[in-house]
Amino acid sequence: MTAYTTLGLYIDGRFIEADEGRVSEPVLDPANGGTLATLPHATRAELEEAVAAAARAFARWRTTSPLERSGILRRAAALLRERMDRLCTTMTLEQGKPLAEARGEWTHACEILEWCAEEGRRVYGRIVPSRSFGLEHLVLTEPVGPAAVFTPWNFPALTPARKLAAGLAAGCTVILKASEETPGSAVEIVRALHDAGLPAGCAQLVFGVPSEVSEQLIAAPAIRKVSFTGSTAVGRKLMKLAAEGPKRTTMELGGNAPVLIFADADYDRTVKTLATGKFRNAGQVCVSPARFFVHESLIDRFTDDIVRHVEALQVGSGLAEGSVMGPLANSRRVEAMERFVADAEARGGTIRVGGLRHGNAGNFFRPTVVSGLEGDALLFSEECFGPILPVAPFATVEEAIAKANAVAAGLAGYAFTSSIENAQAAMHRVRTGMVGINTLAISTPETPFGGVGESGHGSEGGVEGLQAYLDTKLVSLA
Ligand code: NAD
C-alpha cells in the first residue's frame, strides 16, 4: 500500500488520531474505491475547545510582529517543499488528479504561503490630510479575529493554503474544516505549520458532519470571520448563519465559465490551450472553461479538432505514468456526468466522443465533447464540474456576450481573439470576477481570485486576499 498521510484533528497544538469509540469515517481512493484511512470526527466539546483556543491564541497572535509571523509561514512552506514527494502521493490518492497536477498544486500552495509571508509585512495604514492643523486622521488596519474557514475536495491543498496563509499573515487565528473526502493534504499543511513553530491555537483543523460543524463554529461568538469555498447552495446556507452574527464573509462559490472563441483567434494555440485546460483536474475546477461558444465560421473545424485532441487523452490512475486525467473525486460527480449526458441526448445533442464511464472500477468518466445543444440544455445552464465540453455557435459579438452572461454565476470568463475590439468586449461586458483573454492562467498568489453574482463575493489572493482578514479603524487625534 502506498504511503498515505496519517490523519488527525489538530486542536490547540495537539494532533488527535482516530481511536475506538470515536465517530469516524473512511477516506476512499477514487481510483478504485478502496479505503485509504479512517478520519476522526471532532466532538461538540472539541469544537468548543477549538474556538476557545483560537480566541486565546488571537490575543497573542494579533500582537506578534509581522516579521515573526512571516518567518513561521516561510518555514512552513520550506517544510512542505522538503516533503513534496509524499504530499503529491497523498493528494493523488485522496483526490485522483495525476501526480504532475498534484505537484503543480502543492507548488502553488507553497508560493501562497511565501507570498502571504511577505505581504503580511506590508499591511500599511494611511494618513488622511485633515481639515485643521493639529488634527490627525490615521487609517489603521486590525485583524478581524478568529476565523472559521471551510474548504472543498477539488483543490485539497490550494484552498486551505489560501485561507490559512492570508488569515495568519493578517494576524487572525484560523479554524479550518477541510473536506472530509480529501483530508490528508490539509493535515500536511497544519503539520508543517506546527513543525515551523506556529503557537498552539493559531491554526486548527477539524472534521465532522459538515452542516453540524459549520453551524456550531459560525454560531460561536468568538468567531468573527467566515470564509467558504464550495457550491452556491452551501454558500447561501453559511451566509445565513453568518448573518446572525453578523460576521464578515468571503464566499468563493461555483462558476460556469463561458469561453468565446472569435473568428480571429490564434486558432492552433486556442485549440491546444482549451483541449488541455478543460480536462485539468477532470474539469472539477470552479474556473474551468465550461460553456464553449464558437464563431459559426469556425465551429465545425474547432469541434473536429477538439475531438481529435480529446481522443488522445490518456485516462487512468493519477499514480500511473502517462495519465493526464484521473478519476473524478467522488461517485456523486460520475452520477452528475451521467445526468448531464442524458439531458444532452434527450435534447437532441450529439455526443461526439466519450459520454460514458471508463473501466469498471473507480470514478472514471471519459472526456466528453457534445455539440448541437441550445442554451436551455443543462450543460449550458448548470455548472457541470466535470470532463464534459459542450460547443455551440454564435454569429455576432452581441450574441456571444449575451450567451456568456446568460447564467447567474459569474466567476471566470474567457475569450480567444486577436482583435482589441473583441478583447475589450469580453473585458468590459462579460459579467464575471475574472476574465482570461487568450489564456486560462488566471490564478496566481499575487492576483485576486473571486466572483460576482451567484459565484459569491470577496477575493482570495493578492492584497485583496489579506484585506479580507482585516478591519479598518479610523483614529482622529487632536
Ligand atoms: P456540496 O454542495 O454538498 O458540497 C460542496 C462542499 O461544501 C464540500 O466540500 C462539502 O464538504 C462542503 N459542505 C457541504 N455542506 C456544508 C455545510 N453545511 N457546511 C460547511 N461545508 C459544507 O456538493 P459536492 O457534491 O461536494 O459538490 C457539488 C458542487 O459543488 C459542484 O458541482 C460544484 O458546483 C460545487 N463545488 C465548487 C467548488 C469550488 O471550488 N467553488 C468546489 C467543490 C464543489
PDB file of C-alpha atoms in Angstrom, residues 59-277:
ATOM      1  CA  ALA A  59      -4.864  37.732  21.916  1.00  0.00           C
ATOM      2  CA  ARG A  60      -1.167  36.907  21.399  1.00  0.00           C
ATOM      3  CA  TRP A  61      -1.007  36.361  17.627  1.00  0.00           C
ATOM      4  CA  ARG A  62      -2.549  39.760  16.766  1.00  0.00           C
ATOM      5  CA  THR A  63       0.355  41.443  18.599  1.00  0.00           C
ATOM      6  CA  THR A  64       3.053  39.104  17.257  1.00  0.00           C
ATOM      7  CA  SER A  65       5.198  41.104  14.849  1.00  0.00           C
ATOM      8  CA  PRO A  66       4.518  40.658  11.137  1.00  0.00           C
ATOM      9  CA  LEU A  67       8.198  39.730  10.804  1.00  0.00           C
ATOM     10  CA  GLU A  68       7.816  36.848  13.225  1.00  0.00           C
ATOM     11  CA  ARG A  69       4.593  35.658  11.571  1.00  0.00           C
ATOM     12  CA  SER A  70       6.346  35.867   8.230  1.00  0.00           C
ATOM     13  CA  GLY A  71       9.199  33.646   9.429  1.00  0.00           C
ATOM     14  CA  ILE A  72       6.786  30.913  10.549  1.00  0.00           C
ATOM     15  CA  LEU A  73       4.875  30.921   7.249  1.00  0.00           C
ATOM     16  CA  ARG A  74       8.136  30.783   5.304  1.00  0.00           C
ATOM     17  CA  ARG A  75       9.438  27.874   7.377  1.00  0.00           C
ATOM     18  CA  ALA A  76       6.158  26.012   6.851  1.00  0.00           C
ATOM     19  CA  ALA A  77       6.472  26.479   3.080  1.00  0.00           C
ATOM     20  CA  ALA A  78      10.064  25.231   3.183  1.00  0.00           C
ATOM     21  CA  LEU A  79       8.979  22.101   5.101  1.00  0.00           C
ATOM     22  CA  LEU A  80       6.230  21.419   2.562  1.00  0.00           C
ATOM     23  CA  ARG A  81       8.760  21.719  -0.250  1.00  0.00           C
ATOM     24  CA  GLU A  82      11.053  19.227   1.539  1.00  0.00           C
ATOM     25  CA  ARG A  83       8.118  16.806   1.895  1.00  0.00           C
ATOM     26  CA  MET A  84       6.860  17.325  -1.649  1.00  0.00           C
ATOM     27  CA  ASP A  85       7.041  13.718  -2.922  1.00  0.00           C
ATOM     28  CA  ARG A  86       4.956  12.364  -0.045  1.00  0.00           C
ATOM     29  CA  LEU A  87       2.486  15.230  -0.307  1.00  0.00           C
ATOM     30  CA  CYS A  88       1.890  14.604  -4.010  1.00  0.00           C
ATOM     31  CA  THR A  89       1.210  10.916  -3.400  1.00  0.00           C
ATOM     32  CA  THR A  90      -1.277  11.753  -0.654  1.00  0.00           C
ATOM     33  CA  MET A  91      -3.122  14.241  -2.838  1.00  0.00           C
ATOM     34  CA  THR A  92      -3.325  11.910  -5.825  1.00  0.00           C
ATOM     35  CA  LEU A  93      -4.502   9.032  -3.633  1.00  0.00           C
ATOM     36  CA  GLU A  94      -7.297  11.006  -1.988  1.00  0.00           C
ATOM     37  CA  GLN A  95      -8.384  13.255  -4.852  1.00  0.00           C
ATOM     38  CA  GLY A  96      -7.454  11.388  -8.008  1.00  0.00           C
ATOM     39  CA  LYS A  97      -5.608  14.069 -10.004  1.00  0.00           C
ATOM     40  CA  PRO A  98      -2.413  12.965 -11.798  1.00  0.00           C
ATOM     41  CA  LEU A  99       0.845  13.321  -9.853  1.00  0.00           C
ATOM     42  CA  ALA A 100       2.074  16.136 -12.122  1.00  0.00           C
ATOM     43  CA  GLU A 101      -1.038  18.177 -11.298  1.00  0.00           C
ATOM     44  CA  ALA A 102      -0.634  17.392  -7.601  1.00  0.00           C
ATOM     45  CA  ARG A 103       2.932  18.743  -7.790  1.00  0.00           C
ATOM     46  CA  GLY A 104       1.689  21.884  -9.507  1.00  0.00           C
ATOM     47  CA  GLU A 105      -0.940  22.403  -6.815  1.00  0.00           C
ATOM     48  CA  TRP A 106       1.489  21.857  -3.927  1.00  0.00           C
ATOM     49  CA  THR A 107       3.973  24.261  -5.513  1.00  0.00           C
ATOM     50  CA  HIS A 108       1.218  26.853  -5.829  1.00  0.00           C
ATOM     51  CA  ALA A 109       0.239  26.262  -2.172  1.00  0.00           C
ATOM     52  CA  CYS A 110       3.855  26.847  -1.072  1.00  0.00           C
ATOM     53  CA  GLU A 111       4.023  30.008  -3.156  1.00  0.00           C
ATOM     54  CA  ILE A 112       0.846  31.272  -1.483  1.00  0.00           C
ATOM     55  CA  LEU A 113       2.375  30.756   1.970  1.00  0.00           C
ATOM     56  CA  GLU A 114       5.551  32.528   0.834  1.00  0.00           C
ATOM     57  CA  TRP A 115       3.684  35.408  -0.796  1.00  0.00           C
ATOM     58  CA  CYS A 116       1.438  35.969   2.233  1.00  0.00           C
ATOM     59  CA  ALA A 117       4.520  35.784   4.484  1.00  0.00           C
ATOM     60  CA  GLU A 118       5.907  38.781   2.610  1.00  0.00           C
ATOM     61  CA  GLU A 119       2.668  40.676   2.009  1.00  0.00           C
ATOM     62  CA  GLY A 120       1.758  40.412   5.703  1.00  0.00           C
ATOM     63  CA  ARG A 121       4.779  42.657   6.346  1.00  0.00           C
ATOM     64  CA  ARG A 122       3.319  45.314   4.062  1.00  0.00           C
ATOM     65  CA  VAL A 123      -0.097  45.811   5.618  1.00  0.00           C
ATOM     66  CA  TYR A 124       0.175  49.574   5.622  1.00  0.00           C
ATOM     67  CA  GLY A 125      -2.225  52.164   7.035  1.00  0.00           C
ATOM     68  CA  ARG A 126      -2.856  55.669   5.683  1.00  0.00           C
ATOM     69  CA  ILE A 127      -2.724  59.245   6.904  1.00  0.00           C
ATOM     70  CA  VAL A 128      -5.552  61.386   5.560  1.00  0.00           C
ATOM     71  CA  PRO A 129      -4.919  65.164   5.461  1.00  0.00           C
ATOM     72  CA  SER A 130      -7.296  66.780   7.944  1.00  0.00           C
ATOM     73  CA  ARG A 131      -9.337  69.969   7.727  1.00  0.00           C
ATOM     74  CA  SER A 132      -7.414  71.717  10.522  1.00  0.00           C
ATOM     75  CA  PHE A 133      -3.812  71.886  11.612  1.00  0.00           C
ATOM     76  CA  GLY A 134      -3.064  69.647  14.589  1.00  0.00           C
ATOM     77  CA  LEU A 135      -5.837  67.203  13.828  1.00  0.00           C
ATOM     78  CA  GLU A 136      -4.592  63.855  12.500  1.00  0.00           C
ATOM     79  CA  HIS A 137      -6.656  61.187  10.745  1.00  0.00           C
ATOM     80  CA  LEU A 138      -4.991  57.793  10.852  1.00  0.00           C
ATOM     81  CA  VAL A 139      -6.471  54.861   8.960  1.00  0.00           C
ATOM     82  CA  LEU A 140      -5.304  51.664  10.652  1.00  0.00           C
ATOM     83  CA  THR A 141      -5.976  48.019   9.934  1.00  0.00           C
ATOM     84  CA  GLU A 142      -6.540  45.342  12.548  1.00  0.00           C
ATOM     85  CA  PRO A 143      -7.015  41.588  12.188  1.00  0.00           C
ATOM     86  CA  VAL A 144     -10.729  40.724  12.176  1.00  0.00           C
ATOM     87  CA  GLY A 145     -10.392  37.964  14.795  1.00  0.00           C
ATOM     88  CA  PRO A 146     -10.673  34.175  14.885  1.00  0.00           C
ATOM     89  CA  ALA A 147     -11.910  32.857  11.526  1.00  0.00           C
ATOM     90  CA  ALA A 148     -13.823  29.669  10.651  1.00  0.00           C
ATOM     91  CA  VAL A 149     -12.932  28.553   7.132  1.00  0.00           C
ATOM     92  CA  PHE A 150     -14.360  25.731   5.012  1.00  0.00           C
ATOM     93  CA  THR A 151     -12.681  24.137   2.003  1.00  0.00           C
ATOM     94  CA  PRO A 152     -13.779  21.598  -0.650  1.00  0.00           C
ATOM     95  CA  TRP A 153     -12.290  18.465  -2.195  1.00  0.00           C
ATOM     96  CA  ASN A 154     -11.205  19.680  -5.649  1.00  0.00           C
ATOM     97  CA  PHE A 155      -8.063  21.547  -4.515  1.00  0.00           C
ATOM     98  CA  PRO A 156      -7.233  19.893  -1.190  1.00  0.00           C
ATOM     99  CA  ALA A 157      -4.033  21.936  -0.625  1.00  0.00           C
ATOM    100  CA  LEU A 158      -4.587  25.167  -2.544  1.00  0.00           C
ATOM    101  CA  THR A 159      -7.863  26.209  -0.904  1.00  0.00           C
ATOM    102  CA  PRO A 160      -6.725  25.522   2.699  1.00  0.00           C
ATOM    103  CA  ALA A 161      -3.403  27.295   1.940  1.00  0.00           C
ATOM    104  CA  ARG A 162      -5.202  30.389   0.629  1.00  0.00           C
ATOM    105  CA  LYS A 163      -7.332  30.769   3.746  1.00  0.00           C
ATOM    106  CA  LEU A 164      -4.719  29.767   6.343  1.00  0.00           C
ATOM    107  CA  ALA A 165      -1.889  31.845   4.869  1.00  0.00           C
ATOM    108  CA  ALA A 166      -3.902  35.042   4.373  1.00  0.00           C
ATOM    109  CA  GLY A 167      -5.624  34.757   7.761  1.00  0.00           C
ATOM    110  CA  LEU A 168      -2.445  34.031   9.697  1.00  0.00           C
ATOM    111  CA  ALA A 169      -0.422  36.682   7.835  1.00  0.00           C
ATOM    112  CA  ALA A 170      -3.091  39.259   8.690  1.00  0.00           C
ATOM    113  CA  GLY A 171      -2.909  38.324  12.403  1.00  0.00           C
ATOM    114  CA  CYS A 172      -6.084  36.225  12.629  1.00  0.00           C
ATOM    115  CA  THR A 173      -6.299  32.747  14.094  1.00  0.00           C
ATOM    116  CA  VAL A 174      -7.975  30.178  11.859  1.00  0.00           C
ATOM    117  CA  ILE A 175     -10.078  27.057  12.413  1.00  0.00           C
ATOM    118  CA  LEU A 176     -10.121  25.060   9.185  1.00  0.00           C
ATOM    119  CA  LYS A 177     -12.786  22.490   8.374  1.00  0.00           C
ATOM    120  CA  ALA A 178     -11.362  20.875   5.283  1.00  0.00           C
ATOM    121  CA  SER A 179     -13.230  18.386   3.120  1.00  0.00           C
ATOM    122  CA  GLU A 180     -13.740  15.017   4.797  1.00  0.00           C
ATOM    123  CA  GLU A 181     -13.189  13.436   1.370  1.00  0.00           C
ATOM    124  CA  THR A 182      -9.645  14.813   0.928  1.00  0.00           C
ATOM    125  CA  PRO A 183      -8.348  15.444   4.453  1.00  0.00           C
ATOM    126  CA  GLY A 184      -4.717  14.306   4.107  1.00  0.00           C
ATOM    127  CA  SER A 185      -3.457  17.389   2.272  1.00  0.00           C
ATOM    128  CA  ALA A 186      -4.935  19.706   4.929  1.00  0.00           C
ATOM    129  CA  VAL A 187      -3.332  17.597   7.674  1.00  0.00           C
ATOM    130  CA  GLU A 188       0.033  18.018   5.937  1.00  0.00           C
ATOM    131  CA  ILE A 189      -0.346  21.807   5.865  1.00  0.00           C
ATOM    132  CA  VAL A 190      -1.171  22.138   9.564  1.00  0.00           C
ATOM    133  CA  ARG A 191       1.616  19.674  10.392  1.00  0.00           C
ATOM    134  CA  ALA A 192       4.079  21.899   8.525  1.00  0.00           C
ATOM    135  CA  LEU A 193       2.774  24.981  10.382  1.00  0.00           C
ATOM    136  CA  HIS A 194       3.088  23.108  13.690  1.00  0.00           C
ATOM    137  CA  ASP A 195       6.642  21.980  12.880  1.00  0.00           C
ATOM    138  CA  ALA A 196       7.509  25.523  11.787  1.00  0.00           C
ATOM    139  CA  GLY A 197       6.734  26.766  15.303  1.00  0.00           C
ATOM    140  CA  LEU A 198       3.223  28.185  14.932  1.00  0.00           C
ATOM    141  CA  PRO A 199       1.937  28.732  18.507  1.00  0.00           C
ATOM    142  CA  ALA A 200      -0.888  26.471  19.733  1.00  0.00           C
ATOM    143  CA  GLY A 201      -4.391  27.620  18.788  1.00  0.00           C
ATOM    144  CA  CYS A 202      -3.350  29.820  15.838  1.00  0.00           C
ATOM    145  CA  ALA A 203      -4.315  27.222  13.214  1.00  0.00           C
ATOM    146  CA  GLN A 204      -6.587  24.277  13.924  1.00  0.00           C
ATOM    147  CA  LEU A 205      -8.097  21.541  11.803  1.00  0.00           C
ATOM    148  CA  VAL A 206     -11.408  19.826  12.441  1.00  0.00           C
ATOM    149  CA  PHE A 207     -13.602  17.331  10.624  1.00  0.00           C
ATOM    150  CA  GLY A 208     -17.139  16.072  11.129  1.00  0.00           C
ATOM    151  CA  VAL A 209     -20.603  16.280   9.612  1.00  0.00           C
ATOM    152  CA  PRO A 210     -20.180  19.487   7.558  1.00  0.00           C
ATOM    153  CA  SER A 211     -23.548  21.055   8.433  1.00  0.00           C
ATOM    154  CA  GLU A 212     -23.098  20.356  12.159  1.00  0.00           C
ATOM    155  CA  VAL A 213     -19.539  21.671  12.294  1.00  0.00           C
ATOM    156  CA  SER A 214     -20.350  24.824  10.344  1.00  0.00           C
ATOM    157  CA  GLU A 215     -23.464  25.568  12.434  1.00  0.00           C
ATOM    158  CA  GLN A 216     -21.553  25.250  15.693  1.00  0.00           C
ATOM    159  CA  LEU A 217     -18.449  27.166  14.613  1.00  0.00           C
ATOM    160  CA  ILE A 218     -20.257  30.027  12.871  1.00  0.00           C
ATOM    161  CA  ALA A 219     -22.633  30.491  15.833  1.00  0.00           C
ATOM    162  CA  ALA A 220     -19.747  30.741  18.318  1.00  0.00           C
ATOM    163  CA  PRO A 221     -19.488  34.400  19.442  1.00  0.00           C
ATOM    164  CA  ALA A 222     -15.658  34.342  19.322  1.00  0.00           C
ATOM    165  CA  ILE A 223     -15.655  33.583  15.568  1.00  0.00           C
ATOM    166  CA  ARG A 224     -15.571  36.885  13.654  1.00  0.00           C
ATOM    167  CA  LYS A 225     -14.980  35.810  10.059  1.00  0.00           C
ATOM    168  CA  VAL A 226     -16.281  33.042   7.800  1.00  0.00           C
ATOM    169  CA  SER A 227     -14.681  32.005   4.527  1.00  0.00           C
ATOM    170  CA  PHE A 228     -16.089  29.245   2.328  1.00  0.00           C
ATOM    171  CA  THR A 229     -15.179  27.683  -0.998  1.00  0.00           C
ATOM    172  CA  GLY A 230     -17.741  25.317  -2.493  1.00  0.00           C
ATOM    173  CA  SER A 231     -21.190  25.235  -4.031  1.00  0.00           C
ATOM    174  CA  THR A 232     -23.562  28.198  -4.204  1.00  0.00           C
ATOM    175  CA  ALA A 233     -26.217  26.166  -2.357  1.00  0.00           C
ATOM    176  CA  VAL A 234     -23.979  25.622   0.675  1.00  0.00           C
ATOM    177  CA  GLY A 235     -22.622  29.196   0.456  1.00  0.00           C
ATOM    178  CA  ARG A 236     -26.181  30.519   0.835  1.00  0.00           C
ATOM    179  CA  LYS A 237     -26.661  28.456   4.000  1.00  0.00           C
ATOM    180  CA  LEU A 238     -23.390  29.624   5.535  1.00  0.00           C
ATOM    181  CA  MET A 239     -24.161  33.271   4.702  1.00  0.00           C
ATOM    182  CA  LYS A 240     -27.477  32.941   6.555  1.00  0.00           C
ATOM    183  CA  LEU A 241     -25.665  31.521   9.590  1.00  0.00           C
ATOM    184  CA  ALA A 242     -23.062  34.301   9.415  1.00  0.00           C
ATOM    185  CA  ALA A 243     -25.782  36.957   9.113  1.00  0.00           C
ATOM    186  CA  GLU A 244     -26.915  36.127  12.652  1.00  0.00           C
ATOM    187  CA  GLY A 245     -23.587  37.487  13.979  1.00  0.00           C
ATOM    188  CA  PRO A 246     -23.341  39.404  11.781  1.00  0.00           C
ATOM    189  CA  LYS A 247     -19.910  38.159  10.744  1.00  0.00           C
ATOM    190  CA  ARG A 248     -17.780  39.035   7.765  1.00  0.00           C
ATOM    191  CA  THR A 249     -17.831  36.531   4.936  1.00  0.00           C
ATOM    192  CA  THR A 250     -15.818  35.623   1.868  1.00  0.00           C
ATOM    193  CA  MET A 251     -17.691  33.298  -0.480  1.00  0.00           C
ATOM    194  CA  GLU A 252     -15.921  31.592  -3.362  1.00  0.00           C
ATOM    195  CA  LEU A 253     -18.784  29.655  -4.941  1.00  0.00           C
ATOM    196  CA  GLY A 254     -19.436  27.751  -8.130  1.00  0.00           C
ATOM    197  CA  GLY A 255     -18.713  29.117 -11.587  1.00  0.00           C
ATOM    198  CA  ASN A 256     -19.916  28.253 -15.082  1.00  0.00           C
ATOM    199  CA  ALA A 257     -17.253  29.910 -17.199  1.00  0.00           C
ATOM    200  CA  PRO A 258     -18.100  30.966 -20.753  1.00  0.00           C
ATOM    201  CA  VAL A 259     -15.425  30.674 -23.438  1.00  0.00           C
ATOM    202  CA  LEU A 260     -15.812  32.895 -26.501  1.00  0.00           C
ATOM    203  CA  ILE A 261     -13.774  31.770 -29.489  1.00  0.00           C
ATOM    204  CA  PHE A 262     -13.801  34.508 -32.106  1.00  0.00           C
ATOM    205  CA  ALA A 263     -13.089  34.001 -35.806  1.00  0.00           C
ATOM    206  CA  ASP A 264      -9.809  35.936 -35.474  1.00  0.00           C
ATOM    207  CA  ALA A 265      -8.401  33.761 -32.652  1.00  0.00           C
ATOM    208  CA  ASP A 266      -4.896  32.299 -32.960  1.00  0.00           C
ATOM    209  CA  TYR A 267      -6.516  29.007 -33.910  1.00  0.00           C
ATOM    210  CA  ASP A 268      -3.889  26.335 -33.150  1.00  0.00           C
ATOM    211  CA  ARG A 269      -2.887  27.897 -29.853  1.00  0.00           C
ATOM    212  CA  THR A 270      -6.538  28.235 -28.826  1.00  0.00           C
ATOM    213  CA  VAL A 271      -7.395  24.599 -29.566  1.00  0.00           C
ATOM    214  CA  LYS A 272      -4.332  23.351 -27.698  1.00  0.00           C
ATOM    215  CA  THR A 273      -4.928  25.596 -24.679  1.00  0.00           C
ATOM    216  CA  LEU A 274      -8.570  24.590 -24.370  1.00  0.00           C
ATOM    217  CA  ALA A 275      -8.184  20.877 -25.117  1.00  0.00           C
ATOM    218  CA  THR A 276      -5.727  20.510 -22.245  1.00  0.00           C
ATOM    219  CA  GLY A 277      -7.065  23.188 -19.879  1.00  0.00           C
TER     220      GLY A 277
END
